[in-house]
Amino acid sequence: MERRTPSFTTNNQAIPPGNSAATGRQGIYNLRSNSLRQRVHFREGTEGDHAKPLSSQRRRIQEFQKRWERIKTDLPPQLTRRHIGMISIGGVIGTGLFLGSGAALHNGGPVGALLGYMIIGTVVYCLCVSIGEMIAFLPNVGGVVGLADLYVDPAFGFSLGWAAWYNWSVTLPAELTAAVVVVKWTEWHNNLPNAALTVIFLLLATLINCFSSGVYGEFEYYFSAVKVLTIVCIIVLSLVIDLGAGQSHPVLFSHWKHPFASEYLGIDGGLGRFLGFWAVLMQASFSFFGSEVPGIAAGEVIDATRNVPRALQRVWIRITLFYVGGVFCAGLLVDRNDPALTNSANSGTVASSPFVIAFKNAGMHWMAHFVNAAVLLSAWSAAASDVYISSRFLFFLARCHHAPQIFASLFRYPSRPPQDPAAPSDASENDDVLDIPDLRIQVVEADNDEDSEPRDEEDKAQSGQEKPDEALGVSVEIRPASEGSSSVEDVSTAVPTPAEPTHEHEHETRTEGDVEGGPRERKPWFVLPLFAVLGSASMGLLAFLNSSGSGAEVAFNWLVAVASVASLQSWAGMLFTYIRWYQGTVYAEEKHKHNTHDGQDLTDHPQQEMIEDSRNVIAQIKRIRVHRHWGQPYLAYWAFGVCIVILFTNGWAVFLHTGWRIADIPDEKRPEYGSDQQVTDPVSIFLSSYIPIPVFILLTFGYKLIYQTKMVSVEEMVFSNMEVNKAAQQDAPYETTRRRILGWLLVE
């Protein structure tokens, strides 16, 4: 097909079409460079000082948006608000409430356990509102990990992405181990070994993820609805028992005579009570882990700009009420020194669940089996959510060239011609992108073009020289001047919205051959990142550590500690990203509000351009403030501080042991740790509590060393021209009062 090179105008001078592509490209680059140099900061009186950093940041945001649009084209969003809300609840309400609440009650007492879960609930609230504010403004850059890359440091986004995949993938074997421990409590567990049970649960969790995300969302919606109704029934029945049902007299608050634990790890007095309460915080953190799922999976949510913030605002309330209400009822019904709770507090079996103990004491033995079934369903549902989220993280990391490219491939049915999974899905860098019906001229700078100009040194320092992200190229869009205009609209520094797919593209897929008249196929109705799903599910093989009988409980405790530390790292990284984001918005508002006053000299074209840009920034800041909650940024400071303190103090108990070492001396007897110490292997606890911290630091600085990235300063942050695709948004349906109530409960 003949390649047409239309002419365009700049400063009333026409650039005729020529035979050399380099001539046209050179003119475009000169136009871009000249327009960038005209962006002047009036307050400081400088000219062009901030042009290059801001242009580089705008280009990076544009690349992220276009990359995510290509990912959404290949893996289209199929999750609604009710899907993503129930996936969050399904991923959070696992074994933490049913099994972990017993250990929390034993360590902290009824009031200590309640306060611990309430404090972590406030952290989750701060986390959700912070993530919701960022996602509502910029949902199409890969979620929180992409925002960390754009507004903190590319190396930080790289490490946060792998840390997020790590904690979700490690949580999978923890849930599988918990499921095996639950089955051991039943009467028929002796007929099945632990390894067989692990295989069964792992296959079920993987199988449910071998469907498209829409089908998985429906499965998870109904499974989570069952869990929600189960918890509501347990809480209501617990309150009925507390008022005297099945008892000779009402229990009320008789177990609150000793609100805190009298000692912890042999330490008495006020210090022992405080340390017992502090131990609850780590257990509660693991229980609440997963509340941020709507922000993580924003790329697969339909109309993420509105649905993700609403889901985040509702999910944390439900989860907090369920957990706080459940722990409150557990403290009412069971004494922390109950023999059943004391003997099995460290075993992790259903016998240690305070709800099972309460129902047995009330003579409701059938409810014990009901709770056992609920725990089993919760573990399976949470394991399925772990596979889903971790596989999507791995898929996106591969698309960003941060993981092996095999995980970026997609399995489609009906299939379409194969292509490079890392390449753009709609058009490559060498396609005829000049033939666009709306007469827009789009020039793509490919890395392998010999005649393309290299970037300046500041752009290389900002985005990282030879960074894998740059392999996707840079798109520059130039619009012809309208009639009567003497200049060309400067859009080289703007971030255009991704082009909307045509109606034909939405319903048809072209095959190889003639582009204009070749045969066509139906749009694939089944799209799945199969290798990413299998790669993430393979982490569940770690659950085979429990195949040696009594080692199941030890493996569960170790995996819980690793997953808890990883989840706290992710929370802290997300909150730090918001703090930097907030600082950038404040700086941008202070910088541009003085340039929007009337009375400026609008005859000067650069000054007029700067005023329009400042007005655009102020309008975007107002749009951000619509989703900003009261108390920011102090909410984020509070949550970030709590996460950091817990992160560095969660393994303090191992330092109470003297003489422990990380290696054994040959022919020397290994020290034995008594059961009264509650830390059976301090070396294992120490490594699982603190090894994720240096790993995260090494990933960050290793990436910075290789790609020479630097931290994005507040002066370089861009908050203008972040337009959301209006066609992707859907009008909110009319809701009656009854529908609102049901929707609030079931994330309708």
XYZ file of C-alpha atoms in Angstrom:
748
model
C 0.000 0.000 0.000
C 1.367 3.426 -0.949
C 2.576 5.503 1.928
C 1.212 9.029 1.771
C 3.114 11.853 3.435
C 0.690 14.767 3.902
C 2.081 18.202 4.451
C 1.413 20.210 7.563
C 1.970 23.807 8.537
C 3.921 25.438 11.273
C 4.268 29.214 11.710
C 2.491 29.766 8.363
C 5.181 27.839 6.478
C 4.259 24.643 4.711
C 6.572 21.702 4.876
C 6.129 19.888 1.591
C 6.154 16.139 1.382
C 9.492 14.707 0.496
C 11.023 11.412 -0.370
C 13.128 11.316 2.761
C 11.405 10.248 5.962
C 14.210 11.792 7.945
C 13.296 15.278 6.687
C 9.728 15.027 7.974
C 10.811 13.490 11.240
C 13.445 16.177 11.734
C 10.817 18.874 11.261
C 8.575 17.234 13.818
C 11.388 17.010 16.331
C 12.284 20.653 15.786
C 8.639 21.614 16.302
C 8.503 19.622 19.491
C 11.765 21.046 20.801
C 10.813 24.651 19.953
C 7.417 24.353 21.634
C 8.935 22.808 24.726
C 11.482 25.596 25.055
C 8.615 28.094 25.083
C 7.126 26.629 28.286
C 8.288 29.189 30.791
C 7.822 29.323 34.546
C 6.724 32.933 35.179
C 7.174 32.935 38.940
C 10.838 32.018 38.760
C 11.520 34.023 35.650
C 13.261 31.130 33.907
C 12.742 29.931 30.375
C 12.770 26.255 29.544
C 14.247 25.099 32.863
C 11.372 22.721 33.561
C 10.457 21.924 29.969
C 12.584 18.851 29.452
C 11.812 17.084 32.773
C 8.084 17.760 32.371
C 8.153 16.616 28.754
C 9.910 13.400 29.759
C 7.380 12.778 32.539
C 4.448 13.422 30.205
C 5.971 11.029 27.704
C 6.348 8.314 30.339
C 2.743 8.736 31.453
C 1.640 8.553 27.833
C 3.643 5.354 27.349
C 2.084 3.791 30.446
C -1.414 4.738 29.299
C -0.895 3.390 25.799
C 0.677 0.195 27.118
C -2.253 -0.416 29.456
C -4.717 0.331 26.669
C -2.994 -2.324 24.582
C -3.172 -4.741 27.504
C -6.888 -3.996 27.912
C -7.355 -4.593 24.189
C -5.699 -8.006 24.452
C -7.201 -8.805 27.862
C -10.432 -6.795 27.947
C -11.978 -5.754 31.288
C -14.795 -8.070 32.341
C -15.136 -7.367 36.067
C -17.959 -5.179 37.335
C -18.086 -3.360 40.650
C -19.925 -6.210 42.342
C -17.326 -8.657 41.028
C -14.308 -6.740 42.254
C -15.951 -6.015 45.596
C -16.699 -9.668 46.243
C -13.246 -10.737 45.057
C -11.844 -8.399 47.705
C -14.052 -9.877 50.400
C -13.359 -13.412 49.183
C -9.628 -12.809 49.266
C -9.662 -11.234 52.728
C -12.151 -13.418 54.602
C -10.101 -16.572 54.713
C -8.645 -18.377 57.681
C -7.663 -15.207 59.553
C -11.070 -14.672 61.159
C -11.927 -18.293 61.897
C -8.484 -19.612 62.909
C -6.370 -16.547 63.667
C -8.880 -14.982 66.057
C -8.199 -17.760 68.589
C -4.491 -16.938 68.794
C -5.283 -13.208 68.960
C -7.700 -13.766 71.844
C -5.169 -15.904 73.701
C -2.274 -13.458 73.254
C -4.042 -10.143 73.754
C -7.151 -10.913 75.775
C -10.665 -9.855 74.718
C -9.995 -6.114 74.793
C -6.450 -6.395 73.450
C -7.638 -8.453 70.479
C -10.493 -6.037 69.807
C -8.209 -2.977 69.940
C -5.637 -4.661 67.719
C -8.174 -5.407 64.998
C -9.658 -1.915 65.294
C -6.242 -0.277 64.864
C -5.455 -2.324 61.774
C -8.958 -1.489 60.534
C -8.057 2.211 60.638
C -4.876 1.439 58.685
C -6.943 -0.344 56.037
C -9.311 2.634 55.858
C -6.424 5.051 55.276
C -4.938 2.718 52.684
C -8.180 2.331 50.735
C -9.046 6.035 50.572
C -5.475 6.848 49.502
C -5.475 4.279 46.711
C -8.965 5.299 45.620
C -7.926 8.923 45.173
C -5.052 8.026 42.850
C -6.930 5.389 40.849
C -9.912 7.713 40.300
C -7.607 10.219 38.614
C -5.353 7.884 36.627
C -6.761 4.346 36.370
C -5.103 3.283 33.130
C -1.412 3.054 34.059
C -1.315 -0.345 35.715
C -2.772 0.360 39.140
C -0.719 1.298 42.168
C 2.457 -0.270 40.777
C 2.284 1.924 37.678
C 1.632 5.000 39.809
C 4.712 4.180 41.908
C 6.744 3.959 38.707
C 5.474 7.342 37.484
C 5.406 9.403 40.669
C 8.128 7.882 42.860
C 10.841 6.017 40.959
C 10.842 3.390 38.187
C 13.017 1.228 40.428
C 10.494 1.546 43.239
C 7.671 0.513 40.917
C 9.708 -2.485 39.789
C 10.337 -3.625 43.366
C 6.771 -2.943 44.466
C 5.439 -4.988 41.562
C 7.568 -8.004 42.407
C 6.861 -7.618 46.133
C 3.123 -7.574 45.404
C 3.400 -10.699 43.285
C 5.516 -12.302 45.983
C 3.110 -11.723 48.849
C 0.071 -12.835 46.845
C 1.816 -15.950 45.575
C 3.158 -16.852 49.033
C -0.297 -16.407 50.554
C -1.527 -19.184 48.251
C 0.392 -22.038 49.961
C -0.555 -20.528 53.333
C -4.238 -20.863 52.487
C -3.717 -24.371 51.103
C -1.913 -25.380 54.282
C -4.767 -23.971 56.347
C -7.272 -25.958 54.294
C -5.336 -29.176 54.951
C -5.193 -28.395 58.664
C -8.970 -27.865 58.673
C -9.622 -31.191 56.952
C -7.450 -32.964 59.517
C -10.058 -32.102 62.128
C -12.787 -34.066 60.320
C -13.486 -37.767 60.816
C -12.374 -38.892 57.363
C -9.014 -37.144 57.210
C -7.068 -40.286 58.150
C -7.917 -41.816 54.775
C -6.200 -39.040 52.816
C -2.567 -37.976 53.257
C -1.640 -34.305 53.425
C -0.020 -34.414 49.987
C -3.221 -35.674 48.342
C -5.293 -32.989 50.050
C -2.827 -30.341 48.922
C -3.063 -31.516 45.307
C -6.867 -31.453 45.424
C -7.117 -27.916 46.790
C -4.362 -26.601 44.504
C -6.053 -28.041 41.418
C -9.408 -26.566 42.433
C -7.902 -23.122 42.999
C -6.085 -23.298 39.660
C -9.022 -24.708 37.712
C -11.339 -21.861 38.654
C -8.742 -19.425 37.245
C -8.582 -21.251 33.908
C -11.765 -19.480 32.862
C -12.022 -15.883 31.712
C -12.038 -13.187 34.357
C -15.784 -12.621 33.954
C -16.576 -16.274 34.692
C -14.163 -16.263 37.612
C -15.804 -13.095 38.926
C -19.202 -14.786 38.947
C -17.851 -17.832 40.792
C -16.120 -15.660 43.366
C -19.187 -13.462 43.767
C -21.394 -16.332 44.894
C -18.698 -18.000 46.991
C -18.005 -14.736 48.795
C -21.719 -14.122 49.270
C -21.954 -17.473 51.053
C -19.039 -16.504 53.301
C -20.598 -13.141 54.114
C -23.919 -14.729 55.046
C -22.071 -17.329 57.121
C -20.239 -14.672 59.116
C -23.452 -12.724 59.659
C -25.157 -15.878 60.941
C -22.232 -16.681 63.242
C -22.215 -13.157 64.700
C -25.984 -13.174 65.267
C -25.912 -16.647 66.817
C -22.979 -15.638 69.037
C -24.934 -12.691 70.390
C -27.904 -14.975 71.071
C -25.655 -17.377 73.016
C -24.144 -14.459 74.927
C -27.623 -13.454 76.049
C -28.224 -16.904 77.558
C -29.291 -19.316 74.794
C -27.916 -22.783 75.573
C -26.458 -21.525 78.870
C -27.712 -21.646 82.437
C -27.305 -17.882 82.666
C -26.352 -15.004 80.313
C -22.641 -14.612 79.655
C -22.682 -10.904 78.820
C -19.277 -9.325 79.643
C -18.176 -11.818 82.287
C -15.024 -12.698 80.308
C -13.963 -9.055 80.234
C -12.960 -9.007 83.894
C -9.374 -9.455 82.666
C -9.356 -7.409 79.461
C -5.716 -8.069 78.593
C -3.425 -11.075 78.835
C -1.690 -11.354 82.206
C 1.599 -12.391 80.615
C 3.213 -13.009 77.252
C 6.188 -15.292 76.653
C 6.817 -15.414 80.380
C 6.869 -11.613 80.760
C 4.466 -10.400 83.462
C 3.097 -7.002 84.355
C 2.345 -4.097 82.104
C 5.115 -4.977 79.650
C 3.733 -8.486 79.154
C 0.228 -7.135 78.547
C 1.555 -4.626 76.015
C 3.628 -7.229 74.183
C 0.618 -9.545 74.001
C -1.414 -6.729 72.502
C 1.406 -5.958 70.059
C 1.437 -9.576 68.890
C -2.227 -9.172 67.912
C -1.357 -6.429 65.416
C 0.679 -8.783 63.255
C -2.071 -11.403 63.255
C -4.665 -8.756 62.413
C -2.494 -7.464 59.555
C -2.510 -10.877 57.937
C -6.271 -11.112 58.433
C -6.925 -7.775 56.674
C -4.474 -8.415 53.860
C -6.229 -8.133 50.475
C -8.483 -5.155 51.174
C -6.620 -3.196 48.478
C -7.589 -5.607 45.679
C -9.894 -3.123 43.835
C -6.952 -0.776 43.355
C -4.640 -3.574 42.262
C -7.037 -5.049 39.690
C -8.212 -1.689 38.321
C -7.069 -2.603 34.814
C -9.638 -5.403 34.522
C -12.531 -3.447 36.018
C -15.132 -1.900 33.749
C -15.312 1.890 34.265
C -12.494 1.804 36.808
C -12.594 5.570 37.365
C -15.902 5.321 39.218
C -16.170 1.668 40.202
C -12.786 1.236 41.898
C -13.121 4.166 44.370
C -16.656 3.077 45.261
C -15.566 -0.507 45.778
C -12.648 0.581 47.962
C -14.879 2.785 50.106
C -17.386 -0.003 50.673
C -15.101 -3.002 50.967
C -13.057 -1.735 53.909
C -16.256 -0.991 55.870
C -17.649 -4.487 55.376
C -14.369 -6.199 56.146
C -13.760 -4.082 59.252
C -17.278 -4.705 60.551
C -16.984 -8.428 59.908
C -13.616 -8.758 61.601
C -14.194 -6.356 64.469
C -17.668 -7.778 65.045
C -16.351 -11.327 64.923
C -13.503 -10.671 67.353
C -15.881 -8.799 69.657
C -18.244 -11.784 69.772
C -15.348 -14.192 70.289
C -14.197 -12.173 73.305
C -17.695 -12.272 74.763
C -18.095 -16.053 74.526
C -14.656 -17.534 75.260
C -12.211 -16.842 78.054
C -8.604 -16.413 76.966
C -7.584 -19.150 79.426
C -10.162 -21.650 78.193
C -8.488 -25.121 78.153
C -9.522 -25.801 74.548
C -8.153 -22.459 73.440
C -4.941 -22.811 75.419
C -4.129 -26.322 74.283
C -4.620 -25.611 70.604
C -3.738 -21.952 70.291
C -0.538 -22.734 68.400
C -1.843 -25.639 66.335
C -3.971 -23.697 63.870
C -6.715 -26.324 63.806
C -10.444 -25.680 63.845
C -10.439 -26.794 67.491
C -8.707 -23.501 68.294
C -11.480 -21.424 66.720
C -13.294 -19.497 69.478
C -16.576 -19.925 67.596
C -16.262 -23.717 67.622
C -15.430 -23.631 71.332
C -18.404 -21.380 72.069
C -20.837 -23.529 70.103
C -19.584 -26.702 71.804
C -19.932 -25.126 75.241
C -23.501 -24.157 74.342
C -24.291 -27.714 73.232
C -24.513 -26.838 69.528
C -22.128 -29.457 68.192
C -23.661 -29.280 64.736
C -22.520 -25.651 64.446
C -18.923 -26.802 64.867
C -19.177 -28.759 61.619
C -20.892 -25.789 60.011
C -17.968 -23.552 60.950
C -15.560 -26.201 59.701
C -17.265 -26.178 56.289
C -17.204 -22.375 56.243
C -13.468 -22.318 56.980
C -12.842 -24.862 54.232
C -14.822 -22.831 51.704
C -13.059 -19.658 52.829
C -9.630 -21.210 52.366
C -10.505 -22.446 48.870
C -12.017 -19.114 47.816
C -9.066 -17.153 49.210
C -6.622 -19.477 47.423
C -8.456 -18.890 44.128
C -8.227 -15.123 44.664
C -4.515 -15.449 45.374
C -3.962 -17.214 42.056
C -5.989 -14.605 40.183
C -4.265 -11.519 41.602
C -0.736 -12.965 41.471
C -1.199 -14.130 37.874
C -2.311 -10.659 36.783
C 0.692 -9.114 38.503
C 2.987 -11.541 36.696
C 1.277 -10.844 33.363
C 1.675 -7.086 33.724
C 5.305 -7.408 34.858
C 6.023 -9.438 31.734
C 4.311 -6.843 29.544
C 6.619 -4.249 31.135
C 9.639 -6.437 30.320
C 10.238 -7.033 34.021
C 9.533 -10.769 33.816
C 10.114 -13.538 31.233
C 8.065 -12.850 28.124
C 6.414 -16.258 28.190
C 4.193 -14.927 30.985
C 3.002 -12.109 28.678
C 1.410 -14.499 26.200
C -2.345 -15.013 25.998
C -4.393 -18.064 25.108
C -7.338 -17.139 22.871
C -10.245 -19.007 21.431
C -10.966 -18.561 18.572
C -7.288 -17.934 18.012
C -5.835 -15.179 15.912
C -2.470 -14.852 14.140
C 0.436 -15.030 16.616
C 2.398 -11.933 17.432
C 5.075 -10.783 19.783
C 3.429 -10.581 23.229
C 5.504 -7.544 24.128
C 4.676 -5.735 20.885
C 1.680 -3.430 20.474
C -1.440 -5.360 19.637
C -3.036 -2.881 17.285
C -0.133 -1.371 15.410
C 3.606 -1.718 15.508
C 6.163 1.013 15.345
C 6.588 0.589 11.577
C 2.895 0.537 10.591
C 1.466 3.183 8.294
C 0.169 5.332 11.096
C 0.028 8.406 8.874
C -3.174 7.236 7.142
C -5.635 8.206 9.865
C -9.124 9.358 8.854
C -9.196 12.394 11.173
C -6.030 13.768 9.543
C -4.026 13.481 12.709
C -0.343 12.830 12.135
C 1.194 10.333 14.511
C 4.918 9.693 14.273
C 6.393 6.864 16.298
C 10.039 6.898 17.259
C 11.280 3.321 17.325
C 14.365 2.293 19.187
C 15.750 0.455 16.181
C 15.517 3.425 13.758
C 18.991 4.365 12.693
C 18.023 7.882 11.656
C 16.170 8.765 14.844
C 17.742 11.276 17.155
C 18.845 10.121 20.587
C 17.235 11.628 23.617
C 18.900 14.364 25.547
C 20.786 13.559 28.719
C 18.059 14.810 31.051
C 15.466 12.547 29.479
C 17.828 9.592 29.772
C 18.471 10.325 33.421
C 14.754 10.658 34.095
C 13.461 7.523 32.445
C 16.572 5.394 32.644
C 18.937 4.784 29.759
C 18.047 1.690 27.770
C 15.209 1.019 30.160
C 12.993 -1.867 29.036
C 9.938 0.405 29.157
C 11.358 2.575 26.388
C 11.212 -0.313 23.930
C 7.582 0.512 23.352
C 8.496 3.772 21.623
C 7.301 7.345 21.917
C 4.268 8.674 20.067
C 4.013 12.317 19.106
C 0.686 13.618 17.798
C 0.501 16.794 15.714
C -2.767 18.372 14.624
C -2.932 20.684 11.569
C -3.761 24.291 12.274
C -7.341 25.398 11.761
C -8.343 28.010 9.217
C -7.299 31.449 10.141
C -4.819 30.245 12.669
C -1.190 31.162 12.403
C 0.215 28.453 14.575
C -0.046 24.790 15.240
C -1.645 23.567 18.440
C 1.097 22.362 20.718
C 0.094 18.911 21.794
C 3.547 17.396 21.910
C 3.696 17.869 25.632
C 0.125 16.802 26.274
C -0.898 13.297 27.124
C -3.565 12.344 24.596
C -6.213 9.907 25.504
C -5.857 6.477 23.918
C -7.648 6.202 20.644
C -11.041 4.605 21.002
C -11.359 1.277 19.207
C -13.656 1.331 16.246
C -16.873 -0.626 16.140
C -15.309 -2.965 13.673
C -12.357 -3.617 15.971
C -14.629 -4.414 18.882
C -16.512 -7.172 17.118
C -14.108 -8.591 14.580
C -10.554 -9.861 14.465
C -8.588 -9.797 11.210
C -6.564 -12.741 10.045
C -3.306 -12.764 8.130
C -3.368 -11.644 4.509
C -4.762 -8.572 2.855
C -5.587 -5.995 5.520
C -8.388 -4.410 3.532
C -10.096 -7.421 2.039
C -8.816 -10.410 3.979
C -11.028 -12.908 5.777
C -12.251 -12.023 9.233
C -12.877 -13.944 12.393
C -15.074 -13.431 15.384
C -13.668 -11.700 18.408
C -12.136 -14.257 20.813
C -14.613 -14.967 23.566
C -12.025 -16.741 25.715
C -8.828 -14.850 26.610
C -6.552 -16.015 29.412
C -2.914 -15.416 30.455
C -2.496 -19.148 30.838
C 1.249 -19.251 31.511
C 0.954 -16.470 34.092
C -1.801 -18.434 35.847
C 0.239 -21.642 35.835
C 3.405 -19.849 36.917
C 1.701 -18.206 39.876
C -0.180 -21.366 40.813
C 3.113 -23.277 40.911
C 3.973 -21.340 44.072
C 1.296 -23.430 45.739
C 3.721 -26.357 45.606
C 5.314 -24.873 48.705
C 2.292 -26.224 50.570
C 3.778 -29.720 50.224
C 5.955 -28.755 53.160
C 3.065 -29.939 55.321
C 3.027 -33.461 53.873
C 5.054 -34.798 56.806
C 2.167 -34.993 59.251
C 2.754 -32.705 62.215
C 4.864 -30.360 60.106
C 1.679 -28.858 58.664
C 1.246 -26.501 61.614
C 4.900 -25.408 61.520
C 4.713 -24.758 57.777
C 1.506 -22.781 58.227
C 3.020 -20.532 60.900
C 6.138 -19.929 58.811
C 4.175 -19.088 55.656
C 1.842 -16.806 57.582
C 4.823 -14.829 58.864
C 6.341 -14.470 55.382
C 3.045 -13.421 53.797
C 2.354 -10.934 56.597
C 5.698 -9.193 56.161
C 5.253 -9.081 52.396
C 1.753 -7.623 52.719
C 2.977 -4.931 55.094
C 5.723 -4.072 52.625
C 3.129 -3.653 49.895
C 0.943 -1.500 52.125
C 3.877 0.702 53.090
C 4.909 1.068 49.434
C 1.404 2.065 48.370
C 1.108 4.598 51.175
C 4.519 6.073 50.382
C 3.417 6.421 46.767
C 0.344 8.362 47.903
C 2.416 10.630 50.143
C 4.618 11.544 47.197
C 1.488 11.941 45.049
C -0.071 14.294 47.598
C 3.099 16.378 47.819
C 3.129 16.653 44.041
C -0.476 17.868 43.878
C 0.176 20.512 46.545
C 3.269 21.746 44.728
C 1.469 21.830 41.372
C -1.421 23.802 42.837
C 0.876 26.353 44.456
C 2.930 26.627 41.278
C 0.091 27.190 38.824
C -2.543 29.094 40.797
C -0.692 32.400 40.317
C -0.695 31.959 36.524
C -4.479 31.770 36.196
C -5.218 35.391 37.191
C -6.935 37.620 34.685
C -5.167 40.641 33.335
C -2.201 38.747 31.966
C -0.795 39.769 28.625
C -2.427 37.267 26.255
C -0.800 38.689 23.098
C 2.365 36.774 23.843
C 1.828 33.257 22.547
C 4.165 31.490 25.039
C 2.536 33.289 27.952
C -0.958 32.443 26.704
C 0.083 28.829 26.352
C 1.454 28.793 29.898
C -1.764 30.284 31.301
C -3.883 27.682 29.539
C -1.644 24.935 30.875
C -1.917 26.322 34.408
C -5.690 26.483 34.181
C -5.709 22.885 33.001
C -3.582 21.811 35.966
C -5.813 23.648 38.457
C -8.884 21.999 36.915
C -7.288 18.580 37.310
C -6.348 19.313 40.930
C -9.979 20.199 41.625
C -10.966 16.916 40.056
C -8.549 15.106 42.375
C -9.976 16.872 45.427
C -13.419 15.449 44.681
C -12.121 12.013 45.769
C -9.815 13.301 48.522
C -10.988 12.418 52.011
C -10.762 14.604 55.038
C -7.613 14.251 57.106
C -5.234 13.709 54.211
C -2.250 13.477 54.201
C -2.279 12.697 57.942
C -4.321 9.548 57.327
C -1.593 8.295 55.025
C 1.120 9.341 57.525
C -0.615 7.408 60.295
C -1.064 4.258 58.264
C 2.478 4.428 56.866
C 3.954 4.879 60.336
C 2.011 1.939 61.769
C 3.093 -0.311 58.904
C 6.753 0.599 59.289
C 6.762 0.110 63.070
C 5.039 -3.272 62.842
C 7.295 -4.267 59.965
C 10.452 -3.812 62.020
C 9.117 -5.111 65.347
C 7.058 -8.135 64.317
C 9.894 -10.583 64.999
C 11.090 -9.139 68.300
C 10.210 -12.317 70.229
C 13.122 -14.239 68.750
C 15.598 -11.960 70.517
C 14.395 -13.253 73.888
C 16.174 -16.535 73.147
C 19.874 -16.767 73.930
C 22.297 -18.941 72.076
C 20.277 -19.382 68.895
C 22.235 -19.468 65.666
C 21.619 -19.722 61.934
C 23.875 -22.752 61.410
C 24.659 -25.914 63.358
C 28.154 -26.911 64.387
C 29.011 -30.512 63.378
C 28.760 -33.085 66.168
C 27.146 -30.563 68.490
C 23.692 -31.088 69.878
C 21.133 -28.618 68.570
C 19.418 -26.583 71.309
C 15.846 -27.562 72.115
C 13.110 -24.996 72.601
C 10.317 -25.815 74.976
C 6.668 -25.543 74.062
C 6.165 -22.871 76.720
C 8.339 -20.461 74.728
C 5.831 -20.341 71.829
C 8.728 -19.747 69.389
C 9.746 -23.267 68.485
C 12.373 -22.237 65.917
C 13.678 -18.667 66.389
C 15.952 -18.908 63.344
C 13.021 -19.658 61.035
C 10.909 -16.916 62.603
C 13.737 -14.409 62.294
C 14.317 -15.142 58.606
C 10.628 -15.114 57.722
C 10.119 -11.837 59.614
C 13.042 -9.841 58.243
C 14.417 -11.389 55.048
C 11.811 -9.684 52.786
C 13.119 -6.254 53.832
C 16.683 -6.551 52.437
C 15.338 -8.356 49.369
C 13.109 -5.374 48.576
C 16.001 -2.955 49.082
C 18.307 -5.014 46.862
C 15.720 -5.118 44.084
C 15.268 -1.348 44.208
C 18.924 -0.350 44.232
C 19.862 -3.104 41.797
C 17.394 -1.706 39.282
C 18.648 1.836 39.884
C 22.242 0.709 39.393
C 21.518 -1.054 36.118
C 19.149 1.467 34.502
C 20.407 4.650 36.224
C 16.971 5.864 37.266
C 16.320 8.650 39.707
C 13.507 9.614 42.016
C 10.789 11.755 40.446
C 10.799 15.142 42.138
C 7.633 17.092 42.855
C 8.701 19.657 40.231
C 8.625 16.961 37.551
C 5.239 15.479 38.432
C 2.545 16.047 35.810
C -1.156 16.451 36.602
C -2.438 17.963 33.371
C -4.196 16.474 30.344
C -5.001 13.209 32.139
C -8.298 12.792 30.360
C -10.268 9.621 30.943
C -11.870 7.845 28.039
C -15.431 9.096 28.381
C -16.781 6.383 26.115
C -15.616 3.730 28.583
C -17.700 5.225 31.373
C -21.213 4.010 31.942
C -24.075 5.904 33.444
C -24.943 4.816 36.948
C -28.237 2.901 37.024
C -31.175 4.183 38.991
C -31.147 2.688 42.474
C -34.022 2.378 44.883
C -33.581 2.385 48.650
C -33.975 -1.389 48.825
C -31.396 -1.862 46.080
C -28.959 0.447 47.872
C -29.283 -1.559 51.094
C -28.785 -4.877 49.314
C -25.976 -3.418 47.253
C -24.192 -2.130 50.358
C -24.308 -5.603 51.889
C -23.496 -7.693 48.811
C -21.442 -5.207 46.738
C -24.155 -5.053 44.091
